[in-house]
Amino acid sequence: MTYPGTITLTRGAHETRADGVCLLEAAAWFAGKSHTDHPACVSPVLAAYGRSLNDALPDDSRQLLVPFVPLMPGTAGDGLDEARGYLALDWLIRVHAPAWLDLAGLADEARALRDLSRITDLAAAQAAGPVVLTARNKATDARNTTWDAAWDAAGDAARDPAWDAAWDAAGAAAKAAAWDAAWAAARDVLAPTVTQLQESAIVLFSAMIHPETTP
């Protein structure tokens, strides 16, 4: 099967291309590889984030990822995965977590995270740690409850104290913002932040493809 001129990305992995393709399956197809959502020609960091992003986006927004398909093959082993990881960590701490903190009414903590220097290396990540921990603790005080398993799993997978704390802070803040609202109302409150972060996450994915060009 020849890679088509146009393609529609769908959620999840698929048994065959006839069943549909996700972002990574499309990249394998474009590269002329066997059907898989773990193509060896794509950076594992980029692939992991791409699979998650593909499945997290609504159907219409997912199609915004199509232009990235031909850019992903050839990124495996290019020596840029550490830079990709720090781009993701920086986004998580200085964009993702503050958005939820703002929603929870923790504007000072959100501002403190946004004002951190860009996280490009281990030293910057370690310097950010105390600020992130403070934000997490304030979010915990706002609503003392157990984090969703998703937040915990994400933190464990990152295996970085600053990353883990950022997930916790974002998770706690999201809960604090929606806890006392009816579910329908909560969805209305959360929707603009979710949309904003989805758009930002797509921009992040673009930057992660060629992190050496990110200013």
CSV table of C-alpha atoms in Angstrom, one decimal:
chain,number,residue,atom,x,y,z
A,1,MET,CA,0.0,0.0,0.0
A,2,THR,CA,1.4,3.4,-1.0
A,3,TYR,CA,1.1,6.2,1.5
A,4,PRO,CA,-1.8,8.4,0.4
A,5,GLY,CA,-1.7,12.1,-0.4
A,6,THR,CA,-4.3,12.8,2.3
A,7,ILE,CA,-4.9,10.9,5.5
A,8,THR,CA,-7.2,11.0,8.6
A,9,LEU,CA,-5.7,10.2,11.9
A,10,THR,CA,-7.7,8.2,14.4
A,11,ARG,CA,-7.4,7.3,18.0
A,12,GLY,CA,-5.5,4.3,19.3
A,13,ALA,CA,-3.5,1.6,17.7
A,14,HIS,CA,-5.0,-0.5,14.8
A,15,GLU,CA,-4.6,-4.1,13.7
A,16,THR,CA,-4.1,-3.1,10.1
A,17,ARG,CA,-3.9,0.1,8.0
A,18,ALA,CA,-7.3,-0.8,6.6
A,19,ASP,CA,-8.7,-0.3,10.2
A,20,GLY,CA,-7.2,3.2,10.4
A,21,VAL,CA,-3.9,4.8,11.5
A,22,CYS,CA,-2.7,6.9,14.4
A,23,LEU,CA,0.1,9.5,14.1
A,24,LEU,CA,2.9,7.0,14.7
A,25,GLU,CA,1.3,4.4,12.4
A,26,ALA,CA,1.1,7.0,9.7
A,27,ALA,CA,4.8,7.9,10.2
A,28,ALA,CA,5.7,4.2,9.7
A,29,TRP,CA,3.5,4.1,6.6
A,30,PHE,CA,5.1,7.3,5.2
A,31,ALA,CA,8.6,5.8,5.8
A,32,GLY,CA,7.7,2.6,4.0
A,33,LYS,CA,7.9,0.5,7.1
A,34,SER,CA,5.6,-2.3,8.3
A,35,HIS,CA,2.4,-1.4,10.2
A,36,THR,CA,3.3,-0.4,13.7
A,37,ASP,CA,2.8,2.4,16.2
A,38,HIS,CA,6.4,2.0,17.4
A,39,PRO,CA,8.4,2.7,14.3
A,40,ALA,CA,12.1,2.3,14.9
A,41,CYS,CA,12.9,5.2,12.6
A,42,VAL,CA,11.2,7.7,15.0
A,43,SER,CA,12.8,9.0,18.2
A,44,PRO,CA,11.4,7.1,21.2
A,45,VAL,CA,10.8,10.3,23.1
A,46,LEU,CA,9.0,11.9,20.2
A,47,ALA,CA,7.0,8.7,19.6
A,48,ALA,CA,5.9,8.3,23.2
A,49,TYR,CA,4.7,11.9,23.3
A,50,GLY,CA,3.1,11.6,19.8
A,51,ARG,CA,1.1,8.5,20.8
A,52,SER,CA,-0.2,10.2,23.9
A,53,LEU,CA,-1.0,13.4,22.1
A,54,ASN,CA,-2.8,11.6,19.2
A,55,ASP,CA,-5.1,9.8,21.7
A,56,ALA,CA,-5.7,12.8,23.9
A,57,LEU,CA,-6.9,15.2,21.2
A,58,PRO,CA,-10.4,15.3,19.9
A,59,ASP,CA,-10.9,14.1,16.3
A,60,ASP,CA,-10.8,17.5,14.7
A,61,SER,CA,-7.7,18.7,16.5
A,62,ARG,CA,-6.0,15.4,15.9
A,63,GLN,CA,-5.8,16.2,12.2
A,64,LEU,CA,-3.5,19.2,13.0
A,65,LEU,CA,-0.9,16.5,13.6
A,66,VAL,CA,-0.9,15.3,9.9
A,67,PRO,CA,1.7,17.7,8.7
A,68,PHE,CA,4.2,16.3,11.2
A,69,VAL,CA,4.0,12.8,9.8
A,70,PRO,CA,6.8,13.2,7.2
A,71,LEU,CA,9.0,15.0,9.7
A,72,MET,CA,9.2,12.2,12.2
A,73,PRO,CA,11.0,9.4,10.3
A,74,GLY,CA,14.8,9.8,10.7
A,75,THR,CA,14.7,11.3,14.2
A,76,ALA,CA,15.7,8.1,15.9
A,77,GLY,CA,19.3,8.2,17.1
A,78,ASP,CA,19.8,11.9,16.1
A,79,GLY,CA,21.2,12.8,19.5
A,80,LEU,CA,18.4,15.2,20.3
A,81,ASP,CA,16.3,13.2,22.8
A,82,GLU,CA,17.7,14.9,25.9
A,83,ALA,CA,16.8,18.3,24.4
A,84,ARG,CA,13.3,16.9,23.6
A,85,GLY,CA,12.9,15.8,27.2
A,86,TYR,CA,13.9,19.1,28.6
A,87,LEU,CA,11.5,20.9,26.2
A,88,ALA,CA,8.7,18.7,27.5
A,89,LEU,CA,9.7,19.3,31.1
A,90,ASP,CA,9.9,23.0,30.6
A,91,TRP,CA,6.4,23.0,29.1
A,92,LEU,CA,5.0,20.9,31.9
A,93,ILE,CA,6.3,23.1,34.6
A,94,ARG,CA,6.0,26.6,33.1
A,95,VAL,CA,2.9,26.2,30.9
A,96,HIS,CA,0.8,23.1,31.9
A,97,ALA,CA,0.9,23.3,35.7
A,98,PRO,CA,0.4,27.1,35.9
A,99,ALA,CA,-2.7,26.9,33.7
A,100,TRP,CA,-4.4,24.6,36.3
A,101,LEU,CA,-3.1,26.6,39.2
A,102,ASP,CA,-4.7,29.8,37.7
A,103,LEU,CA,-8.0,27.9,37.4
A,104,ALA,CA,-7.7,26.9,41.1
A,105,GLY,CA,-7.2,30.5,42.1
A,106,LEU,CA,-3.5,30.0,42.9
A,107,ALA,CA,-2.3,32.9,40.8
A,108,ASP,CA,0.8,33.7,42.8
A,109,GLU,CA,2.0,30.1,42.5
A,110,ALA,CA,1.2,30.0,38.8
A,111,ARG,CA,3.2,33.2,38.3
A,112,ALA,CA,6.1,31.8,40.2
A,113,LEU,CA,6.3,28.8,37.8
A,114,ARG,CA,5.9,30.9,34.7
A,115,ASP,CA,8.7,33.2,35.9
A,116,LEU,CA,11.2,30.4,36.2
A,117,SER,CA,14.1,30.4,33.8
A,118,ARG,CA,13.7,28.1,30.8
A,119,ILE,CA,14.5,24.6,31.8
A,120,THR,CA,17.1,23.3,29.4
A,121,ASP,CA,19.4,21.2,31.6
A,122,LEU,CA,19.6,19.4,34.9
A,123,ALA,CA,20.8,22.4,36.7
A,124,ALA,CA,17.8,24.4,35.7
A,125,ALA,CA,15.5,21.6,36.6
A,126,GLN,CA,17.0,21.3,40.0
A,127,ALA,CA,16.7,25.0,40.6
A,128,ALA,CA,13.0,24.8,39.6
A,129,GLY,CA,12.4,22.0,42.1
A,130,PRO,CA,11.7,24.1,45.3
A,131,VAL,CA,9.3,26.4,43.4
A,132,VAL,CA,7.5,23.4,41.9
A,133,LEU,CA,7.2,21.8,45.3
A,134,THR,CA,5.8,24.9,46.9
A,135,ALA,CA,3.1,25.1,44.2
A,136,ARG,CA,2.3,21.4,44.7
A,137,ASN,CA,1.9,21.9,48.5
A,138,LYS,CA,-0.3,24.9,48.0
A,139,ALA,CA,-2.5,23.0,45.6
A,140,THR,CA,-2.6,20.1,48.1
A,141,ASP,CA,-3.8,22.5,50.8
A,142,ALA,CA,-6.5,23.8,48.5
A,143,ARG,CA,-8.0,20.4,48.2
A,144,ASN,CA,-6.4,17.6,50.3
A,145,THR,CA,-7.3,14.4,48.3
A,146,THR,CA,-5.7,11.5,46.5
A,147,TRP,CA,-4.5,12.3,43.0
A,148,ASP,CA,-6.0,10.6,40.1
A,149,ALA,CA,-4.1,7.5,39.0
A,150,ALA,CA,-3.2,9.2,35.7
A,151,TRP,CA,-1.3,12.0,37.5
A,152,ASP,CA,0.6,9.4,39.6
A,153,ALA,CA,1.4,7.3,36.6
A,154,ALA,CA,2.7,10.2,34.6
A,155,GLY,CA,4.9,11.3,37.5
A,156,ASP,CA,6.3,7.9,38.0
A,157,ALA,CA,7.0,7.5,34.3
A,158,ALA,CA,8.9,10.7,34.2
A,159,ARG,CA,11.3,9.6,37.0
A,160,ASP,CA,12.3,13.2,37.7
A,161,PRO,CA,11.5,14.9,41.0
A,162,ALA,CA,10.7,18.2,39.3
A,163,TRP,CA,8.5,16.6,36.7
A,164,ASP,CA,6.7,14.5,39.3
A,165,ALA,CA,6.0,17.6,41.4
A,166,ALA,CA,4.7,19.4,38.4
A,167,TRP,CA,2.2,16.7,37.6
A,168,ASP,CA,1.1,16.6,41.2
A,169,ALA,CA,0.6,20.3,41.3
A,170,ALA,CA,-1.4,20.4,38.1
A,171,GLY,CA,-3.5,17.4,39.3
A,172,ALA,CA,-4.2,18.9,42.7
A,173,ALA,CA,-5.1,22.3,41.2
A,174,ALA,CA,-7.4,20.7,38.6
A,175,LYS,CA,-9.3,18.9,41.4
A,176,ALA,CA,-9.5,22.0,43.5
A,177,ALA,CA,-11.0,24.0,40.7
A,178,ALA,CA,-13.7,21.5,39.9
A,179,TRP,CA,-14.4,19.7,43.2
A,180,ASP,CA,-17.3,21.7,44.4
A,181,ALA,CA,-19.1,22.1,41.0
A,182,ALA,CA,-21.6,19.9,39.3
A,183,TRP,CA,-19.9,17.8,36.6
A,184,ALA,CA,-21.6,19.6,33.8
A,185,ALA,CA,-20.6,23.0,35.2
A,186,ALA,CA,-17.1,21.7,35.8
A,187,ARG,CA,-16.7,20.7,32.2
A,188,ASP,CA,-17.7,24.2,31.2
A,189,VAL,CA,-15.1,25.7,33.6
A,190,LEU,CA,-12.4,23.4,32.5
A,191,ALA,CA,-13.0,23.4,28.8
A,192,PRO,CA,-11.2,26.6,27.9
A,193,THR,CA,-8.1,25.5,29.8
A,194,VAL,CA,-8.2,22.1,28.2
A,195,THR,CA,-8.5,23.6,24.7
A,196,GLN,CA,-5.7,26.1,25.4
A,197,LEU,CA,-3.4,23.3,26.7
A,198,GLN,CA,-4.2,21.0,23.7
A,199,GLU,CA,-3.2,23.8,21.3
A,200,SER,CA,0.0,24.4,23.3
A,201,ALA,CA,0.8,20.7,23.3
A,202,ILE,CA,0.7,20.6,19.5
A,203,VAL,CA,3.1,23.5,19.4
A,204,LEU,CA,5.3,21.7,21.8
A,205,PHE,CA,5.3,18.6,19.6
A,206,SER,CA,6.4,20.6,16.6
A,207,ALA,CA,9.3,22.1,18.7
A,208,MET,CA,10.3,18.6,19.8
A,209,ILE,CA,10.8,17.4,16.3
A,210,HIS,CA,13.7,19.8,15.8
A,211,PRO,CA,14.6,21.0,19.2
A,212,GLU,CA,17.9,22.4,18.0
A,213,THR,CA,16.0,25.2,16.2
A,214,THR,CA,13.9,26.2,19.2
A,215,PRO,CA,15.0,29.7,20.3
